[in-house]
Amino acid sequence: MTRTLGWDVGGAHLKAALAENDRIIRVWQERTPIWQGLEHLEAGLRTILDAVEPGQVERHAITMTGELSDVFSSRREGVETLARLFAEKLSGDVSLYGGAAGFLSPGNARSHADEIASANWHASAALAAANIEEAVVIDMGSTTTDILPVAGGVVKAAGASDNARLACGELVYQGYTRTPLMAVASRAAFAGRSVPVMNEFFATMADVQRIVGILDEADDLYPPADGQEKSVEASRRRLARMIGLDAEDGTDGAWEWLAHGFAEEQLRKIHDAVLLVLSREDISEDAPVVVAGTGRPVLRRLAARLDRGIVDFPDLFDCPAELRDAVCRAAPAAALAVLAGRSR
């Protein structure tokens, strides 16, 4: 029986998933703001390792996007630093995920930094490619959305680096909770008028999702823009500031309509990117959408617009019902745990 711990080292969250052969048996997510210092990452790492019984894990597999954090002078420095940190803290068989390059030893971090950097999207898509005939895999996290067609056991990626993926639509910097509203729309409809949106960090998409009633608070681990409470009333107050008003200047219904407007603008941005990816004709018109990430409620709406069926990411492998939401939040970590276990 093989037990593998998959790690996804993000700039904002550290996620881990423990697999026993192909079955996910536990999942973790810790808030780790790397841009504020690596001590946050080390604390999250300790929390997870303290919850694992000694000798329970035979193999560790690591993917990352945290190398993009501006605590590092370059992505290469970030890859090398994170690889070294995990190699020092973990025991046993430790490998880094290099996307199409496969599993690499921590000693390869310098020579394969470009392949290791931000390769977590490839893990989710590779697992889907190994388990479904064809699909478009869409993973919407707190900050970004990944869009990948898979067919015939192959990830049909047109880009590998963040820069290339941004250019071809496979990476969209729109997230379910952490995206500032000024990055979603420049104008918004309010009380029958089109109003400019302030370029200020007054509110995020977490406020929008909370107001429209689809936010699971477990998906929002960070403080709101003003550092105040996480309630519908407080979210309305933050939303009002985006158009230069106070919550008292509109009805509850008016703020809900404004929130729906921001949600629609974000969905359109992701929809446009999906259409760009699908225009390459890598998959057929009836291929389903594999949805993953915290933003599954948004992606289900998107799949309906695309007139495609839906496959939940946990349906691709053995996942207990009580872990489905957690697995979706940590899709790359879960995918890595399963893929690494199979590669032994």
Short mmCIF file of C-alpha atoms in Angstrom, two decimals:
data_model
loop_
_atom_site.label_atom_id
_atom_site.label_comp_id
_atom_site.label_asym_id
_atom_site.label_seq_id
_atom_site.Cartn_x
_atom_site.Cartn_y
_atom_site.Cartn_z
CA MET A 1 0.00 0.00 0.00
CA THR A 2 1.55 3.30 -1.17
CA ARG A 3 0.89 6.55 0.66
CA THR A 4 1.86 9.75 -1.14
CA LEU A 5 1.54 13.34 0.04
CA GLY A 6 1.03 15.86 -2.75
CA TRP A 7 1.92 19.50 -2.06
CA ASP A 8 0.83 22.65 -3.91
CA VAL A 9 2.90 25.62 -2.73
CA GLY A 10 1.05 28.78 -3.70
CA GLY A 11 1.88 32.36 -2.90
CA ALA A 12 -1.21 32.67 -0.70
CA HIS A 13 -2.06 29.09 0.34
CA LEU A 14 -0.24 25.85 1.05
CA LYS A 15 -2.34 22.85 0.09
CA ALA A 16 -1.65 19.17 0.61
CA ALA A 17 -3.46 15.91 -0.12
CA LEU A 18 -2.66 12.45 1.18
CA ALA A 19 -3.41 9.54 -1.15
CA GLU A 20 -3.44 5.85 -0.36
CA ASN A 21 -2.90 4.34 -3.79
CA ASP A 22 -5.57 6.16 -5.88
CA ARG A 23 -7.79 7.10 -2.93
CA ILE A 24 -7.53 10.53 -1.30
CA ILE A 25 -7.81 10.11 2.47
CA ARG A 26 -7.02 13.60 3.80
CA VAL A 27 -6.66 17.18 2.57
CA TRP A 28 -5.21 20.35 4.11
CA GLN A 29 -5.26 24.05 3.21
CA GLU A 30 -3.28 26.65 5.17
CA ARG A 31 -3.11 30.42 4.71
CA THR A 32 0.53 31.18 3.91
CA PRO A 33 1.18 34.73 2.61
CA ILE A 34 4.68 34.15 1.28
CA TRP A 35 5.02 37.81 0.23
CA GLN A 36 5.01 38.68 3.94
CA GLY A 37 7.84 36.27 4.71
CA LEU A 38 8.73 32.59 4.40
CA GLU A 39 7.99 32.06 8.07
CA HIS A 40 4.30 31.87 7.14
CA LEU A 41 5.01 29.01 4.75
CA GLU A 42 7.15 27.23 7.31
CA ALA A 43 4.37 27.53 9.90
CA GLY A 44 1.82 26.06 7.49
CA LEU A 45 4.21 23.26 6.61
CA ARG A 46 4.70 22.42 10.31
CA THR A 47 0.94 22.38 10.88
CA ILE A 48 0.41 19.82 8.15
CA LEU A 49 3.39 17.67 9.04
CA ASP A 50 2.31 17.61 12.69
CA ALA A 51 -0.99 16.09 11.57
CA VAL A 52 0.72 13.25 9.70
CA GLU A 53 1.72 10.17 11.66
CA PRO A 54 5.45 9.35 11.60
CA GLY A 55 6.22 6.91 8.82
CA GLN A 56 2.75 7.34 7.29
CA VAL A 57 4.06 8.90 4.05
CA GLU A 58 6.35 7.06 1.66
CA ARG A 59 6.64 9.76 -0.97
CA HIS A 60 6.28 13.54 -1.22
CA ALA A 61 5.55 15.27 -4.55
CA ILE A 62 5.67 19.06 -4.76
CA THR A 63 4.38 21.60 -7.26
CA MET A 64 4.44 25.35 -6.86
CA THR A 65 3.35 28.80 -7.95
CA GLY A 66 4.79 30.54 -4.91
CA GLU A 67 8.00 31.31 -6.78
CA LEU A 68 6.12 34.26 -8.31
CA SER A 69 5.94 35.98 -4.92
CA ASP A 70 7.80 39.27 -4.85
CA VAL A 71 9.73 38.15 -1.78
CA PHE A 72 12.01 36.56 -4.39
CA SER A 73 14.10 38.60 -6.82
CA SER A 74 13.28 36.18 -9.68
CA ARG A 75 11.19 33.12 -10.38
CA ARG A 76 14.37 31.03 -10.57
CA GLU A 77 15.40 32.14 -7.10
CA GLY A 78 11.91 31.30 -5.88
CA VAL A 79 12.00 27.80 -7.33
CA GLU A 80 15.41 27.10 -5.83
CA THR A 81 14.48 28.51 -2.42
CA LEU A 82 11.20 26.63 -2.14
CA ALA A 83 12.75 23.40 -3.39
CA ARG A 84 15.52 23.68 -0.81
CA LEU A 85 13.09 24.47 2.00
CA PHE A 86 10.91 21.44 1.31
CA ALA A 87 13.86 19.13 0.76
CA GLU A 88 15.14 20.12 4.21
CA LYS A 89 11.78 19.75 5.97
CA LEU A 90 10.54 16.51 4.36
CA SER A 91 11.93 13.03 4.80
CA GLY A 92 11.91 10.03 2.50
CA ASP A 93 11.34 10.13 -1.25
CA VAL A 94 10.91 13.80 -2.26
CA SER A 95 10.31 14.95 -5.84
CA LEU A 96 9.39 18.16 -7.66
CA TYR A 97 6.81 18.24 -10.43
CA GLY A 98 8.07 19.66 -13.71
CA GLY A 99 4.93 19.43 -15.82
CA ALA A 100 5.65 17.65 -19.08
CA ALA A 101 9.16 16.93 -17.74
CA GLY A 102 7.61 14.71 -15.04
CA PHE A 103 8.96 14.16 -11.55
CA LEU A 104 12.39 15.62 -10.77
CA SER A 105 14.71 15.46 -7.79
CA PRO A 106 15.15 18.60 -5.63
CA GLY A 107 18.70 18.74 -6.94
CA ASN A 108 17.28 19.53 -10.39
CA ALA A 109 15.63 22.75 -9.19
CA ARG A 110 18.30 25.00 -10.69
CA SER A 111 18.64 23.26 -14.06
CA HIS A 112 14.87 22.74 -14.49
CA ALA A 113 13.54 25.91 -12.85
CA ASP A 114 11.52 26.89 -15.94
CA GLU A 115 9.71 23.52 -16.01
CA ILE A 116 9.07 23.48 -12.25
CA ALA A 117 7.83 27.08 -12.01
CA SER A 118 4.03 27.33 -11.89
CA ALA A 119 3.46 23.77 -13.14
CA ASN A 120 0.55 22.98 -10.82
CA TRP A 121 -2.00 23.41 -13.63
CA HIS A 122 -0.35 20.57 -15.53
CA ALA A 123 -0.87 18.10 -12.65
CA SER A 124 -4.66 18.54 -12.65
CA ALA A 125 -4.85 18.37 -16.43
CA ALA A 126 -2.56 15.32 -16.60
CA LEU A 127 -4.75 13.41 -14.15
CA ALA A 128 -7.82 14.31 -16.17
CA ALA A 129 -6.11 13.24 -19.41
CA ALA A 130 -5.36 9.85 -17.85
CA ASN A 131 -8.95 9.28 -16.76
CA ILE A 132 -11.30 10.80 -19.33
CA GLU A 133 -11.41 10.54 -23.12
CA GLU A 134 -11.55 14.29 -23.73
CA ALA A 135 -12.56 17.41 -21.83
CA VAL A 136 -11.71 21.01 -21.11
CA VAL A 137 -10.33 21.20 -17.58
CA ILE A 138 -11.09 24.50 -15.82
CA ASP A 139 -9.72 25.16 -12.33
CA MET A 140 -10.79 28.44 -10.74
CA GLY A 141 -8.89 29.21 -7.57
CA SER A 142 -8.80 32.23 -5.30
CA THR A 143 -6.61 34.25 -7.68
CA THR A 144 -6.46 32.66 -11.13
CA THR A 145 -8.30 30.36 -13.53
CA ASP A 146 -6.60 27.64 -15.61
CA ILE A 147 -8.15 26.39 -18.87
CA LEU A 148 -6.75 23.23 -20.48
CA PRO A 149 -8.13 20.89 -23.16
CA VAL A 150 -7.20 17.22 -22.80
CA ALA A 151 -7.72 14.40 -25.30
CA GLY A 152 -6.30 10.98 -26.05
CA GLY A 153 -4.35 10.86 -22.81
CA VAL A 154 -2.55 14.12 -23.65
CA VAL A 155 -2.67 17.63 -22.17
CA LYS A 156 -3.21 19.87 -25.22
CA ALA A 157 -1.48 22.91 -23.76
CA ALA A 158 -0.35 25.63 -26.17
CA GLY A 159 1.72 27.37 -23.50
CA ALA A 160 4.04 26.22 -20.72
CA SER A 161 5.25 29.40 -19.02
CA ASP A 162 2.92 31.88 -17.31
CA ASN A 163 3.66 34.42 -20.03
CA ALA A 164 2.79 32.03 -22.86
CA ARG A 165 -0.31 30.76 -21.07
CA LEU A 166 -1.57 34.29 -20.48
CA ALA A 167 -1.16 35.05 -24.19
CA CYS A 168 -3.09 32.00 -25.40
CA GLY A 169 -5.94 32.21 -22.88
CA GLU A 170 -4.97 29.19 -20.79
CA LEU A 171 -4.24 31.34 -17.73
CA VAL A 172 -6.65 34.08 -16.64
CA TYR A 173 -5.92 36.27 -13.64
CA GLN A 174 -9.46 36.17 -12.33
CA GLY A 175 -10.12 34.35 -9.06
CA TYR A 176 -13.13 33.40 -7.00
CA THR A 177 -12.27 35.39 -3.85
CA ARG A 178 -9.01 37.36 -3.86
CA THR A 179 -9.35 39.34 -7.11
CA PRO A 180 -9.83 43.09 -6.43
CA LEU A 181 -12.98 44.47 -8.06
CA MET A 182 -11.00 47.16 -9.87
CA ALA A 183 -9.42 44.27 -11.85
CA VAL A 184 -12.84 42.93 -12.84
CA ALA A 185 -14.65 45.94 -14.32
CA SER A 186 -13.94 49.60 -15.08
CA ARG A 187 -17.63 50.52 -15.08
CA ALA A 188 -20.66 49.04 -13.34
CA ALA A 189 -24.43 49.34 -13.64
CA PHE A 190 -26.07 50.90 -10.58
CA ALA A 191 -29.60 52.31 -10.23
CA GLY A 192 -30.05 52.58 -13.98
CA ARG A 193 -26.74 54.31 -14.68
CA SER A 194 -23.30 53.21 -15.82
CA VAL A 195 -20.86 54.31 -13.12
CA PRO A 196 -17.04 54.30 -13.26
CA VAL A 197 -15.40 51.94 -10.78
CA MET A 198 -12.72 53.36 -8.49
CA ASN A 199 -9.18 52.05 -8.94
CA GLU A 200 -8.86 51.38 -5.22
CA PHE A 201 -8.52 48.19 -3.19
CA PHE A 202 -11.86 48.63 -1.44
CA ALA A 203 -13.45 45.23 -2.15
CA THR A 204 -12.77 41.81 -3.66
CA MET A 205 -14.71 39.07 -5.40
CA ALA A 206 -15.23 37.43 -1.99
CA ASP A 207 -17.55 40.33 -1.20
CA VAL A 208 -19.41 39.77 -4.46
CA GLN A 209 -19.82 36.03 -3.88
CA ARG A 210 -20.97 36.69 -0.31
CA ILE A 211 -23.60 39.20 -1.39
CA VAL A 212 -25.01 36.99 -4.15
CA GLY A 213 -25.15 34.11 -1.69
CA ILE A 214 -22.81 31.49 -3.13
CA LEU A 215 -19.71 31.87 -0.96
CA ASP A 216 -18.62 29.05 1.32
CA GLU A 217 -16.65 30.89 4.00
CA ALA A 218 -14.13 28.02 4.01
CA ASP A 219 -13.06 29.32 0.60
CA ASP A 220 -12.17 32.77 1.93
CA LEU A 221 -9.22 32.50 4.32
CA TYR A 222 -7.91 36.06 3.96
CA PRO A 223 -9.09 39.27 5.67
CA PRO A 224 -11.30 41.57 3.57
CA ALA A 225 -9.89 44.72 2.03
CA ASP A 226 -10.75 46.88 5.05
CA GLY A 227 -9.77 44.24 7.60
CA GLN A 228 -13.27 44.29 9.08
CA GLU A 229 -15.86 41.56 9.56
CA LYS A 230 -17.00 39.08 6.92
CA SER A 231 -20.73 39.62 6.75
CA VAL A 232 -23.18 40.51 3.99
CA GLU A 233 -23.64 43.96 5.53
CA ALA A 234 -19.91 44.61 5.63
CA SER A 235 -19.52 43.36 2.06
CA ARG A 236 -22.23 45.77 0.92
CA ARG A 237 -20.33 48.61 2.61
CA ARG A 238 -17.09 47.64 0.82
CA LEU A 239 -18.91 47.25 -2.50
CA ALA A 240 -20.52 50.69 -2.18
CA ARG A 241 -17.10 52.30 -1.81
CA MET A 242 -16.13 50.97 -5.24
CA ILE A 243 -18.54 53.46 -6.81
CA GLY A 244 -18.06 56.28 -4.29
CA LEU A 245 -21.11 55.61 -2.12
CA ASP A 246 -22.04 54.32 1.32
CA ALA A 247 -24.25 51.29 1.88
CA GLU A 248 -27.00 53.61 3.12
CA ASP A 249 -27.14 55.22 -0.34
CA GLY A 250 -28.82 52.16 -1.88
CA THR A 251 -31.20 49.36 -1.06
CA ASP A 252 -30.12 45.81 -0.31
CA GLY A 253 -31.49 44.90 -3.73
CA ALA A 254 -29.43 47.60 -5.45
CA TRP A 255 -26.21 46.26 -3.93
CA GLU A 256 -27.14 42.73 -4.92
CA TRP A 257 -27.66 43.87 -8.52
CA LEU A 258 -24.29 45.62 -8.43
CA ALA A 259 -22.67 42.44 -7.13
CA HIS A 260 -24.31 40.40 -9.88
CA GLY A 261 -22.89 42.87 -12.39
CA PHE A 262 -19.33 42.28 -11.17
CA ALA A 263 -19.91 38.51 -11.16
CA GLU A 264 -21.11 38.72 -14.76
CA GLU A 265 -18.10 40.79 -15.85
CA GLN A 266 -15.73 38.24 -14.36
CA LEU A 267 -17.58 35.33 -15.92
CA ARG A 268 -17.39 37.00 -19.34
CA LYS A 269 -13.62 37.37 -19.05
CA ILE A 270 -13.23 33.67 -18.32
CA HIS A 271 -15.79 32.77 -21.00
CA ASP A 272 -13.83 34.74 -23.60
CA ALA A 273 -10.62 32.93 -22.64
CA VAL A 274 -12.35 29.52 -22.87
CA LEU A 275 -13.67 30.38 -26.33
CA LEU A 276 -10.15 31.34 -27.40
CA VAL A 277 -8.80 27.98 -26.18
CA LEU A 278 -11.66 26.01 -27.73
CA SER A 279 -11.18 27.78 -31.08
CA ARG A 280 -8.04 25.65 -31.55
CA GLU A 281 -10.38 22.65 -32.07
CA ASP A 282 -8.33 20.34 -29.87
CA ILE A 283 -11.50 18.70 -28.55
CA SER A 284 -14.97 17.96 -29.91
CA GLU A 285 -18.05 20.11 -29.36
CA ASP A 286 -19.59 17.62 -26.92
CA ALA A 287 -16.52 17.18 -24.69
CA PRO A 288 -17.47 18.00 -21.07
CA VAL A 289 -16.04 20.57 -18.71
CA VAL A 290 -14.06 19.20 -15.76
CA VAL A 291 -14.60 21.75 -12.98
CA ALA A 292 -12.18 22.22 -10.09
CA GLY A 293 -11.19 24.86 -7.58
CA THR A 294 -13.09 27.05 -5.15
CA GLY A 295 -14.93 28.67 -8.07
CA ARG A 296 -16.99 25.63 -9.06
CA PRO A 297 -20.28 27.61 -8.72
CA VAL A 298 -18.98 30.04 -11.36
CA LEU A 299 -17.68 27.25 -13.60
CA ARG A 300 -21.03 25.44 -13.55
CA ARG A 301 -22.65 28.60 -14.93
CA LEU A 302 -19.93 28.76 -17.55
CA ALA A 303 -20.45 25.13 -18.59
CA ALA A 304 -24.16 25.84 -19.07
CA ARG A 305 -23.33 28.74 -21.39
CA LEU A 306 -20.97 26.52 -23.32
CA ASP A 307 -23.74 23.90 -23.55
CA ARG A 308 -21.38 21.20 -22.29
CA GLY A 309 -21.74 18.53 -19.65
CA ILE A 310 -19.99 18.79 -16.29
CA VAL A 311 -17.57 16.40 -14.59
CA ASP A 312 -16.56 17.25 -11.03
CA PHE A 313 -12.81 16.86 -10.49
CA PRO A 314 -13.25 14.33 -7.63
CA ASP A 315 -15.10 12.03 -10.05
CA LEU A 316 -11.76 11.31 -11.77
CA PHE A 317 -10.49 9.10 -8.92
CA ASP A 318 -11.51 7.51 -5.64
CA CYS A 319 -12.60 10.34 -3.35
CA PRO A 320 -14.79 10.01 -0.24
CA ALA A 321 -17.94 12.14 -0.34
CA GLU A 322 -16.93 14.12 2.73
CA LEU A 323 -13.68 15.23 1.05
CA ARG A 324 -15.07 16.32 -2.32
CA ASP A 325 -15.12 20.06 -1.57
CA ALA A 326 -11.67 19.97 0.03
CA VAL A 327 -10.26 18.02 -2.93
CA CYS A 328 -11.66 20.59 -5.36
CA ARG A 329 -9.97 23.38 -3.40
CA ALA A 330 -6.67 21.49 -3.55
CA ALA A 331 -7.02 19.92 -7.00
CA PRO A 332 -3.32 20.12 -8.05
CA ALA A 333 -2.16 18.67 -4.72
CA ALA A 334 -4.68 15.83 -4.97
CA ALA A 335 -3.76 15.18 -8.61
CA LEU A 336 -0.08 15.12 -7.73
CA ALA A 337 -0.63 12.65 -4.89
CA VAL A 338 -2.44 10.26 -7.23
CA LEU A 339 -0.02 10.69 -10.16
CA ALA A 340 3.07 10.28 -7.97
CA GLY A 341 1.60 7.16 -6.39
CA ARG A 342 0.97 5.67 -9.83
CA SER A 343 4.48 6.48 -11.04
CA ARG A 344 6.26 4.31 -8.47
#
